[in-house]
Short mmCIF file of C-alpha atoms and ligand atoms in Angstrom, two decimals:
data_model
loop_
_atom_site.label_atom_id
_atom_site.label_comp_id
_atom_site.label_asym_id
_atom_site.label_seq_id
_atom_site.Cartn_x
_atom_site.Cartn_y
_atom_site.Cartn_z
CA UNK A 1 -7.63 99.10 80.11
CA UNK A 2 -11.22 99.04 78.97
CA UNK A 3 -12.26 96.97 81.97
CA UNK A 4 -10.47 99.48 84.24
CA UNK A 5 -12.45 102.33 82.71
CA UNK A 6 -15.67 100.39 82.95
CA UNK A 7 -15.03 99.89 86.64
CA UNK A 8 -15.52 103.64 87.13
CA UNK A 9 -18.56 104.12 84.88
CA UNK A 10 -20.88 106.37 86.85
CA UNK A 11 -23.97 104.68 88.06
CA UNK A 12 -26.12 105.76 90.92
CA UNK A 13 -24.62 103.41 93.52
CA UNK A 14 -21.35 105.29 93.16
CA UNK A 15 -22.62 108.68 94.26
CA UNK A 16 -23.95 109.89 97.57
CA UNK A 17 -26.77 112.25 96.82
CA UNK A 18 -26.78 114.85 99.55
CA UNK A 19 -29.27 117.40 98.42
CA UNK A 20 -28.71 119.84 101.25
CA UNK A 21 -31.44 122.36 101.69
CA UNK A 22 -30.46 124.56 104.61
CA UNK A 23 -33.23 126.12 106.63
CA UNK A 24 -32.05 129.54 105.49
CA UNK A 25 -33.44 129.07 101.94
CA UNK A 26 -35.63 132.02 100.90
CA UNK A 27 -38.18 131.85 98.10
CA UNK A 28 -38.04 134.49 95.36
CA UNK A 29 -41.72 135.13 95.98
CA UNK A 30 -40.91 136.70 99.37
CA UNK A 31 -38.45 139.28 98.07
CA UNK A 32 -39.97 141.87 95.80
CA UNK A 33 -36.76 143.67 94.86
CA UNK A 34 -33.92 142.19 92.85
CA UNK A 35 -30.48 143.35 93.80
CA UNK A 36 -27.19 141.59 93.03
CA UNK A 37 -27.86 138.01 92.07
CA UNK A 38 -25.30 135.30 91.35
CA UNK A 39 -25.44 131.65 90.33
CA UNK A 40 -22.41 129.80 91.72
CA UNK A 41 -20.71 126.49 90.93
CA UNK A 42 -18.19 124.50 93.03
CA UNK A 43 -16.42 121.39 91.65
CA UNK A 44 -12.87 121.61 93.03
CA UNK A 45 -12.82 118.28 94.86
CA UNK A 46 -15.52 115.62 95.32
CA UNK A 47 -18.56 117.84 95.98
CA UNK A 48 -20.64 119.07 93.06
CA UNK A 49 -22.53 122.08 94.35
CA UNK A 50 -24.67 124.85 92.88
CA UNK A 51 -26.18 127.86 94.66
CA UNK A 52 -28.15 131.01 93.91
CA UNK A 53 -27.45 133.92 96.25
CA UNK A 54 -28.83 137.43 96.32
CA UNK A 55 -27.27 140.40 98.09
CA UNK A 56 -29.42 143.38 98.91
CA UNK A 57 -28.26 146.93 98.43
CA UNK A 58 -27.71 149.50 101.16
CA UNK A 59 -31.24 150.97 101.48
CA UNK A 60 -32.52 147.49 102.25
CA UNK A 61 -29.74 147.08 104.80
CA UNK A 62 -30.92 150.16 106.64
CA UNK A 63 -34.09 148.27 107.43
CA UNK A 64 -31.92 146.00 109.58
CA UNK A 65 -32.97 142.89 107.68
CA UNK A 66 -30.49 140.32 106.45
CA UNK A 67 -28.02 141.60 103.86
CA UNK A 68 -28.30 138.52 101.66
CA UNK A 69 -30.75 135.73 100.79
CA UNK A 70 -30.01 132.21 99.69
CA UNK A 71 -32.49 131.03 97.06
CA UNK A 72 -31.01 127.68 96.07
CA UNK A 73 -28.32 125.33 97.38
CA UNK A 74 -27.79 121.69 96.56
CA UNK A 75 -24.79 119.43 96.52
CA UNK A 76 -23.93 115.87 95.56
CA UNK A 77 -20.84 114.19 97.03
CA UNK A 78 -19.01 111.49 95.08
CA UNK A 79 -19.20 108.21 96.93
CA UNK A 80 -15.69 107.51 98.15
CA UNK A 81 -16.58 104.64 100.49
CA UNK A 82 -15.49 102.06 97.88
CA UNK A 83 -11.98 103.56 97.82
CA UNK A 84 -11.68 104.77 101.44
CA UNK A 85 -10.68 108.24 100.31
CA UNK A 86 -11.28 110.63 97.45
CA UNK A 87 -10.79 108.87 94.14
CA UNK A 88 -10.04 111.41 91.38
CA UNK A 89 -11.83 109.51 88.59
CA UNK A 90 -14.91 108.74 90.70
CA UNK A 91 -15.06 112.43 91.74
CA UNK A 92 -14.63 113.61 88.13
CA UNK A 93 -17.35 111.31 86.81
CA UNK A 94 -19.66 112.43 89.60
CA UNK A 95 -19.20 116.08 88.53
CA UNK A 96 -19.72 115.15 84.90
CA UNK A 97 -23.03 113.43 85.57
CA UNK A 98 -24.38 115.57 88.44
CA UNK A 99 -23.55 119.18 87.54
CA UNK A 100 -25.95 119.48 84.56
CA UNK A 101 -29.08 118.46 86.48
CA UNK A 102 -28.12 120.68 89.46
CA UNK A 103 -27.63 123.72 87.20
CA UNK A 104 -30.96 122.96 85.54
CA UNK A 105 -32.70 122.89 88.94
CA UNK A 106 -30.99 126.12 90.00
CA UNK A 107 -32.13 127.87 86.80
CA UNK A 108 -35.69 126.67 87.34
CA UNK A 109 -35.54 128.12 90.88
CA UNK A 110 -34.67 131.51 89.36
CA UNK A 111 -38.15 131.69 87.84
CA UNK A 112 -37.67 134.45 85.25
CA UNK A 113 -34.84 136.28 86.98
CA UNK A 114 -31.44 136.46 85.30
CA UNK A 115 -28.31 136.48 87.48
CA UNK A 116 -26.04 139.53 87.30
CA UNK A 117 -22.95 137.33 87.11
CA UNK A 118 -21.67 133.78 87.52
CA UNK A 119 -19.33 132.76 90.37
CA UNK A 120 -17.22 129.64 89.91
CA UNK A 121 -14.31 128.01 91.73
CA UNK A 122 -11.18 128.50 89.61
CA UNK A 123 -8.68 126.91 92.02
CA UNK A 124 -6.83 125.54 93.82
CA UNK A 125 -8.03 121.97 93.27
CA UNK A 126 -7.99 119.05 90.89
CA UNK A 127 -7.63 120.56 87.42
CA UNK A 128 -9.98 118.22 85.55
CA UNK A 129 -12.63 118.56 88.27
CA UNK A 130 -12.38 122.36 88.25
CA UNK A 131 -12.75 122.29 84.44
CA UNK A 132 -16.20 120.70 84.65
CA UNK A 133 -17.47 123.65 86.71
CA UNK A 134 -15.48 126.35 84.95
CA UNK A 135 -16.52 125.30 81.44
CA UNK A 136 -20.18 125.10 82.44
CA UNK A 137 -19.89 128.54 84.07
CA UNK A 138 -18.34 130.01 80.92
CA UNK A 139 -21.24 128.61 78.86
CA UNK A 140 -23.78 130.26 81.17
CA UNK A 141 -21.85 133.53 81.16
CA UNK A 142 -21.69 133.57 77.35
CA UNK A 143 -25.35 132.57 76.90
CA UNK A 144 -26.70 135.10 79.44
CA UNK A 145 -24.11 137.74 78.42
CA UNK A 146 -23.15 138.35 82.02
CA UNK A 147 -19.71 138.54 83.71
CA UNK A 148 -18.00 135.62 85.38
CA UNK A 149 -15.89 135.68 88.58
CA UNK A 150 -13.25 132.95 88.99
CA UNK A 151 -13.12 132.42 92.76
CA UNK A 152 -10.23 131.30 94.99
CA UNK A 153 -11.56 128.32 96.97
CA UNK A 154 -9.61 129.07 100.18
CA UNK A 155 -10.55 132.75 100.13
CA UNK A 156 -14.16 131.55 99.99
CA UNK A 157 -13.64 129.33 103.08
CA UNK A 158 -12.11 132.28 104.97
CA UNK A 159 -14.98 134.62 104.06
CA UNK A 160 -17.72 132.15 105.09
CA UNK A 161 -18.42 133.76 108.53
CA UNK A 162 -19.03 137.06 106.67
CA UNK A 163 -21.56 135.20 104.49
CA UNK A 164 -23.23 133.81 107.62
CA UNK A 165 -23.52 137.29 109.14
CA UNK A 166 -25.11 138.54 105.89
CA UNK A 167 -27.68 135.71 105.88
CA UNK A 168 -28.69 136.29 109.47
CA UNK A 169 -31.22 138.91 110.44
CA UNK A 170 -29.61 141.63 112.41
CA UNK A 171 -30.77 144.30 114.76
CA UNK A 172 -27.41 146.05 114.63
CA UNK A 173 -27.25 149.55 113.25
CA UNK A 174 -24.95 148.46 110.46
CA UNK A 175 -25.21 145.43 108.22
CA UNK A 176 -21.56 145.44 107.22
CA UNK A 177 -20.37 141.83 106.99
CA UNK A 178 -18.75 140.55 110.16
CA UNK A 179 -15.99 139.87 111.09
CA UNK A 180 -14.38 142.98 109.71
CA UNK A 181 -10.73 142.81 108.60
CA UNK A 182 -8.18 141.97 109.93
CA UNK A 183 -8.93 138.47 111.20
CA UNK A 184 -7.15 135.13 111.43
CA UNK A 185 -8.44 131.90 109.87
CA UNK A 186 -7.61 128.28 110.51
CA UNK A 187 -8.58 126.47 107.30
CA UNK A 188 -8.57 122.78 108.10
CA UNK A 189 -9.93 120.32 105.57
CA UNK A 190 -9.10 117.17 103.64
CA UNK A 191 -6.78 119.17 101.38
CA UNK A 192 -5.48 122.01 103.54
CA UNK A 193 -4.24 122.92 107.00
CA UNK A 194 -3.30 126.55 107.16
CA UNK A 195 -3.33 129.60 109.38
CA UNK A 196 -4.11 132.73 107.38
CA UNK A 197 -4.05 136.41 108.26
CA UNK A 198 -6.74 138.21 106.25
CA UNK A 199 -5.93 141.92 106.11
CA UNK A 200 -8.49 142.80 103.42
CA UNK A 201 -10.66 141.07 100.83
CA UNK A 202 -7.75 140.39 98.46
CA UNK A 203 -4.80 140.71 100.83
CA UNK A 204 -4.00 137.55 102.80
CA UNK A 205 -0.80 136.09 104.21
CA UNK A 206 -0.21 132.44 105.05
CA UNK A 207 1.27 132.32 108.55
CA UNK A 208 1.66 128.53 108.71
CA UNK A 209 0.83 125.65 106.41
CA UNK A 210 1.41 121.90 106.49
CA UNK A 211 4.67 120.58 105.13
CA UNK A 212 3.36 117.05 104.75
CA UNK A 213 -0.22 115.77 105.00
CA UNK A 214 -3.34 117.75 105.87
CA UNK A 215 -5.07 117.48 109.24
CA UNK A 216 -8.16 115.96 107.57
CA UNK A 217 -6.02 113.31 105.88
CA UNK A 218 -4.24 112.57 109.18
CA UNK A 219 -7.53 112.11 111.06
CA UNK A 220 -9.08 110.03 108.26
CA UNK A 221 -6.10 107.64 108.22
CA UNK A 222 -5.93 107.53 112.01
CA UNK A 223 -9.64 106.64 112.14
CA UNK A 224 -9.04 103.74 109.77
CA UNK A 225 -6.20 102.46 111.96
CA UNK A 226 -7.93 103.00 115.31
CA UNK A 227 -11.64 102.30 114.84
CA UNK A 228 -13.19 98.84 114.78
CA UNK A 229 -14.44 98.20 111.20
CA UNK A 230 -18.07 98.20 112.34
CA UNK A 231 -17.81 101.87 113.45
CA UNK A 232 -15.97 103.13 110.37
CA UNK A 233 -18.06 105.21 108.01
CA UNK A 234 -17.25 108.42 106.12
CA UNK A 235 -16.45 111.13 106.88
CA UNK A 236 -13.84 109.26 108.90
CA UNK A 237 -12.84 112.34 110.91
CA UNK A 238 -16.38 112.55 112.26
CA UNK A 239 -16.41 108.81 113.01
CA UNK A 240 -13.17 109.32 114.99
CA UNK A 241 -14.73 112.15 117.00
CA UNK A 242 -17.85 110.14 117.84
CA UNK A 243 -15.80 107.10 118.78
CA UNK A 244 -13.52 109.19 121.04
CA UNK A 245 -16.32 111.06 122.80
CA UNK A 246 -19.52 108.99 122.67
CA UNK A 247 -21.18 111.21 125.31
CA UNK A 248 -19.94 114.45 123.71
CA UNK A 249 -18.61 117.30 125.84
CA UNK A 250 -19.02 115.48 129.16
CA UNK A 251 -16.30 113.08 127.94
CA UNK A 252 -13.69 115.81 127.30
CA UNK A 253 -11.97 116.35 130.71
CA UNK A 254 -9.54 118.69 128.96
CA UNK A 255 -7.28 121.28 130.51
CA UNK A 256 -5.11 123.37 128.22
CA UNK A 257 -1.35 123.68 128.82
CA UNK A 258 -0.54 126.88 130.74
CA UNK A 259 2.66 127.58 128.83
CA UNK A 260 4.78 126.29 125.97
CA UNK A 261 6.85 124.12 128.29
CA UNK A 262 3.76 122.22 129.45
CA UNK A 263 2.52 122.02 125.87
CA UNK A 264 5.66 120.18 124.77
CA UNK A 265 5.49 117.57 127.50
CA UNK A 266 4.34 114.12 126.43
CA UNK A 267 1.32 112.92 128.40
CA UNK A 268 1.87 109.29 129.29
CA UNK A 269 -1.29 107.19 129.07
CA UNK A 270 -2.20 104.23 131.33
CA UNK A 271 -1.20 101.99 128.40
CA UNK A 272 2.45 103.03 128.55
CA UNK A 273 2.60 105.13 125.38
CA UNK A 274 2.54 108.87 124.76
CA UNK A 275 2.10 110.87 121.56
CA UNK A 276 4.64 113.64 121.07
CA UNK A 277 3.63 117.09 119.80
CA UNK A 278 4.78 117.74 116.21
CA UNK A 279 7.69 120.14 115.55
CA UNK A 280 8.44 120.22 119.27
CA UNK A 281 12.17 120.77 119.11
CA UNK A 282 14.73 122.40 116.86
CA UNK A 283 17.80 120.38 115.84
CA UNK A 284 19.62 122.04 118.73
CA UNK A 285 17.04 120.64 121.16
CA UNK A 286 15.35 123.97 121.92
CA UNK A 287 11.59 124.48 121.67
CA UNK A 288 10.79 124.99 117.99
CA UNK A 289 8.88 128.12 117.07
CA UNK A 290 8.75 127.25 113.41
CA UNK A 291 5.56 128.64 111.88
CA UNK A 292 4.53 125.42 110.14
CA UNK A 293 2.27 122.44 110.60
CA UNK A 294 3.14 118.77 110.36
CA UNK A 295 0.84 115.79 110.90
CA UNK A 296 2.56 112.80 109.29
CA UNK A 297 4.80 112.00 112.29
CA UNK A 298 1.80 112.01 114.61
CA UNK A 299 -0.06 109.62 112.32
CA UNK A 300 2.86 107.21 112.01
CA UNK A 301 3.27 107.29 115.82
CA UNK A 302 -0.32 106.10 116.15
CA UNK A 303 -0.03 103.42 113.48
CA UNK A 304 3.21 102.04 114.97
CA UNK A 305 1.84 102.07 118.52
CA UNK A 306 -1.15 100.01 117.36
CA UNK A 307 1.07 97.61 115.44
CA UNK A 308 4.18 96.95 117.50
CA UNK A 309 4.90 95.51 120.92
CA UNK A 310 6.59 97.53 123.64
CA UNK A 311 9.65 96.73 125.74
CA UNK A 312 8.21 96.41 129.27
CA UNK A 313 11.35 97.95 130.85
CA UNK A 314 12.14 100.90 128.58
CA UNK A 315 8.59 101.44 127.24
CA UNK A 316 9.95 101.90 123.71
CA UNK A 317 8.58 100.08 120.68
CA UNK A 318 10.26 96.86 119.54
CA UNK A 319 10.19 95.35 116.06
CA UNK A 320 7.66 92.68 116.91
CA UNK A 321 3.94 92.74 116.46
CA UNK A 322 1.76 93.20 119.54
CA UNK A 323 0.82 89.95 121.27
CA UNK A 324 -2.86 90.95 121.26
CA UNK A 325 -5.05 93.46 119.43
CA UNK A 326 -5.55 96.66 121.48
CA UNK A 327 -8.77 96.69 123.51
CA UNK A 328 -11.55 99.16 122.79
CA UNK A 329 -10.62 101.45 125.71
CA UNK A 330 -7.04 101.75 124.53
CA UNK A 331 -8.27 102.55 121.02
CA UNK A 332 -10.54 105.22 122.48
CA UNK A 333 -7.61 106.74 124.41
CA UNK A 334 -5.64 106.84 121.18
CA UNK A 335 -8.48 108.58 119.31
CA UNK A 336 -8.66 111.20 122.08
CA UNK A 337 -4.90 111.71 122.23
CA UNK A 338 -4.32 112.13 118.49
CA UNK A 339 -7.03 114.78 118.36
CA UNK A 340 -5.76 116.56 121.48
CA UNK A 341 -2.17 116.66 120.23
CA UNK A 342 -3.14 117.66 116.67
CA UNK A 343 -5.51 120.41 117.85
CA UNK A 344 -3.00 121.81 120.37
CA UNK A 345 -0.48 121.87 117.50
CA UNK A 346 -2.95 123.98 115.49
CA UNK A 347 -3.56 126.29 118.46
CA UNK A 348 0.15 126.64 119.26
CA UNK A 349 0.83 128.45 115.94
CA UNK A 350 -2.04 130.85 116.63
CA UNK A 351 -0.66 131.81 120.05
CA UNK A 352 2.95 131.89 118.76
CA UNK A 353 1.84 134.39 116.12
CA UNK A 354 -0.26 136.52 118.47
CA UNK A 355 2.56 136.59 121.04
CA UNK A 356 4.98 137.84 118.37
CA UNK A 357 2.86 140.99 117.77
CA UNK A 358 3.00 144.27 119.64
CA UNK A 359 0.24 144.63 122.24
CA UNK A 360 -1.57 147.08 119.95
CA UNK A 361 -1.46 144.78 116.90
CA UNK A 362 -2.48 141.73 118.96
CA UNK A 363 -5.44 143.67 120.36
CA UNK A 364 -6.59 144.57 116.81
CA UNK A 365 -7.10 140.88 115.98
CA UNK A 366 -10.19 139.76 117.79
CA UNK A 367 -11.51 136.98 115.55
CA UNK A 368 -10.28 133.50 114.69
CA UNK A 369 -12.33 131.94 111.89
CA UNK A 370 -12.25 128.13 111.83
CA UNK A 371 -13.46 126.62 108.58
CA UNK A 372 -13.08 123.54 106.37
CA UNK A 373 -14.48 120.05 107.08
CA UNK A 374 -12.45 119.48 110.28
CA UNK A 375 -13.93 122.68 111.78
CA UNK A 376 -17.13 120.74 112.44
CA UNK A 377 -15.26 118.86 115.19
CA UNK A 378 -16.66 120.10 118.52
CA UNK A 379 -13.61 118.98 120.49
CA UNK A 380 -11.44 121.18 118.23
CA UNK A 381 -13.55 124.20 119.18
CA UNK A 382 -13.28 123.27 122.87
CA UNK A 383 -9.47 122.91 122.69
CA UNK A 384 -9.03 126.19 120.80
CA UNK A 385 -11.21 128.12 123.25
CA UNK A 386 -9.46 126.75 126.34
CA UNK A 387 -6.02 127.21 124.78
CA UNK A 388 -6.63 130.85 123.79
CA UNK A 389 -8.15 131.67 127.19
CA UNK A 390 -5.33 130.23 129.27
CA UNK A 391 -2.68 131.94 127.12
CA UNK A 392 -4.22 135.39 127.58
CA UNK A 393 -6.17 135.67 124.30
CA UNK A 394 -9.66 135.45 125.74
CA UNK A 395 -10.68 138.48 123.64
CA UNK A 396 -10.25 136.45 120.42
CA UNK A 397 -13.68 135.20 119.34
CA UNK A 398 -14.01 131.88 117.51
CA UNK A 399 -16.22 132.06 114.42
CA UNK A 400 -17.16 128.63 113.07
CA UNK A 401 -19.74 128.34 110.28
CA UNK A 402 -22.46 125.66 110.53
CA UNK A 403 -21.36 122.25 109.23
CA UNK A 404 -22.98 122.51 105.79
CA UNK A 405 -21.05 125.74 105.18
CA UNK A 406 -17.76 124.41 106.72
CA UNK A 407 -17.46 121.67 104.10
CA UNK A 408 -17.15 122.51 100.41
CA UNK A 409 -20.25 124.24 99.07
CA UNK A 410 -21.26 126.65 96.32
CA UNK A 411 -22.81 129.20 98.71
CA UNK A 412 -19.38 130.30 99.94
CA UNK A 413 -18.26 130.56 96.29
CA UNK A 414 -21.29 132.75 95.58
CA UNK A 415 -20.43 134.99 98.54
CA UNK A 416 -16.72 135.31 97.67
CA UNK A 417 -17.78 136.05 94.05
CA UNK A 418 -20.20 138.67 95.39
CA UNK A 419 -17.53 140.41 97.49
CA UNK A 420 -15.04 140.38 94.59
CA UNK A 421 -17.66 141.60 92.10
CA UNK A 422 -18.75 144.45 94.36
CA UNK A 423 -15.09 145.40 94.86
CA UNK A 424 -14.85 145.76 91.08
CA UNK A 425 -13.35 142.46 89.92
CA UNK A 426 -14.53 140.02 87.26
CA UNK A 427 -12.68 137.44 85.15
CA UNK A 428 -12.32 137.12 81.39
CA UNK A 429 -13.51 134.10 79.45
CA UNK A 430 -9.93 132.93 78.78
CA UNK A 431 -9.36 131.86 82.39
CA UNK A 432 -8.26 128.28 82.96
CA UNK A 433 -8.44 126.18 86.12
CA UNK A 434 -5.55 126.55 88.56
CA UNK A 435 -4.30 123.44 90.33
CA UNK A 436 -2.19 125.56 92.66
CA UNK A 437 -2.98 129.17 93.46
CA UNK A 438 -1.32 130.74 96.45
CA UNK A 439 -3.53 132.93 98.57
CA UNK A 440 -0.45 134.65 99.94
CA UNK A 441 0.47 137.82 98.11
CA UNK A 442 3.89 137.92 99.82
CA UNK A 443 4.93 134.59 98.30
CA UNK A 444 6.01 136.51 95.21
CA UNK A 445 4.18 134.29 92.76
CA UNK A 446 0.48 134.96 92.98
CA UNK A 447 -1.87 135.94 95.74
CA UNK A 448 -5.55 136.25 94.87
CA UNK A 449 -4.95 139.03 92.31
CA UNK A 450 -1.56 137.81 91.05
CA UNK A 451 -2.95 135.43 88.41
CA UNK A 452 -4.00 136.25 84.85
CA UNK A 453 -7.59 136.86 83.80
CA UNK A 454 -8.82 139.52 86.24
CA UNK A 455 -10.62 142.38 84.56
CA UNK A 456 -10.89 145.32 86.91
CA UNK A 457 -14.32 146.75 86.73
CA UNK A 458 -15.55 150.10 87.86
CA UNK A 459 -17.67 149.90 91.02
CA UNK A 460 -20.74 148.01 89.90
CA UNK A 461 -23.97 149.86 89.37
CA UNK A 462 -27.01 147.86 88.44
CA UNK A 463 -28.91 149.36 85.47
CA UNK A 464 -32.25 150.93 86.37
CA UNK A 465 -35.25 148.83 85.26
P1 AMP B 1 -13.41 119.21 103.27
O1 AMP B 1 -12.12 118.87 102.55
O2 AMP B 1 -13.52 120.64 103.69
O3 AMP B 1 -14.66 118.71 102.54
O4 AMP B 1 -13.37 118.38 104.64
C1 AMP B 1 -13.31 116.98 104.65
C2 AMP B 1 -12.47 116.53 105.83
O5 AMP B 1 -13.11 116.92 107.05
C3 AMP B 1 -12.31 115.02 105.88
O6 AMP B 1 -10.96 114.74 106.17
C4 AMP B 1 -13.24 114.63 107.01
O7 AMP B 1 -12.87 113.43 107.67
C5 AMP B 1 -13.07 115.80 107.94
N1 AMP B 1 -14.15 115.90 108.92
C6 AMP B 1 -15.47 115.98 108.71
N2 AMP B 1 -16.14 116.00 109.90
C7 AMP B 1 -15.18 115.93 110.87
C8 AMP B 1 -15.22 115.92 112.31
N3 AMP B 1 -16.36 116.00 112.97
N4 AMP B 1 -14.03 115.84 112.94
C9 AMP B 1 -12.87 115.77 112.29
N5 AMP B 1 -12.77 115.77 110.95
C10 AMP B 1 -13.92 115.86 110.25
ZN1 ZN B 2 -12.52 123.17 100.78
#
């Protein structure tokens, strides 16, 4: 037992230090006025991240400058390469050793300014990992005597394009965050694959979610099965994309299916196999319109195709190993096909939903946010755009945050905390981490506001200094 524990003692070879300093960082020296200021902490999975974000008040906005400034952002990712996936103990020990120094650096960056409140991820996520961030946040809140906001991690992903609009300079007449509500979000990461309808800041409904593994997990495992070992490095989803399309967009040659019938057809490859779209048929054999995602069947189709031989007459798999390892070109075809089929599956639930609305309601939704680690995949953006266009939803804009804001980060937690705080919400110091926390208020159990610990505040007014 002791030797097992010792195997996971944190030492620096076990952590990937990714001190990300986005170009958007603004020094305190350049902003004379203090407005709403938050220090934010994210520790829900394997990224330890701390940020300091400031949001200006309305008079500043009237000058058409950015509505927010990022003063500090760093993150350290636990090194999962030893385990080929996220290892809970390695991630926990990384948070335990890395969070203190990051908070210290963030506080030094504040110079003598004191934040107005602390933002921290409360859930959903690994409970012990969340605790590291939440307990540190409570300590800061108690010491500084300032409120704390326990943030929903997925709400923060969905709001990220609004954060981006606030950080960017704007010449528009209004600096209201964009997109405005309602909008749809595809949240696709290592832990989640969901389509969400965001009606307001706290009012979201889950339109489709995965019933088995996440898209990120599917692509990671597919990469490990498909890629030659020499090309395999984390994040595996990105390695899969680069392997599939070494020349980038000029390798795509993609045309979206014109209708659902075409979408459900298997595309036979020159190698004799075809990957079937998930949830294609109901038990009765009709086209399934189930609002759900599923990626495990697609993954096992890939793994079996790589492993087993094929009957030359029927084309179906037989229970014998392949005579020879698949060649590189066949592996590349497989990498392309699994992404195409998985991404069309994502898109199909967006168009199924939009087609179910009245013309007026469909016209009111003109934004699809795509966020989470998988959103950094450029082929995904290409497929979604082509798919929406050919199905008559060309008016729906794709909003994809830059990569460092697509993956887990404390800046999005700071922004979600900011929006909640300004709307009058804070949390009490009794709050505990939440392993599961539904974002969907119609699920009966929770929704963002359905958990304990919210203290409704009056609209915040900063004391005059
Ligand atoms: P997150 O859980 O949001 O940190 O996202 C991590 C997931 O995103 C992992 O499954 C990664 O393999 C995946 N990912 C990162 N970059 C890409 C990419 N370019 N294409 C596909 N998946 C990616
Ligand atoms: Zn996430």
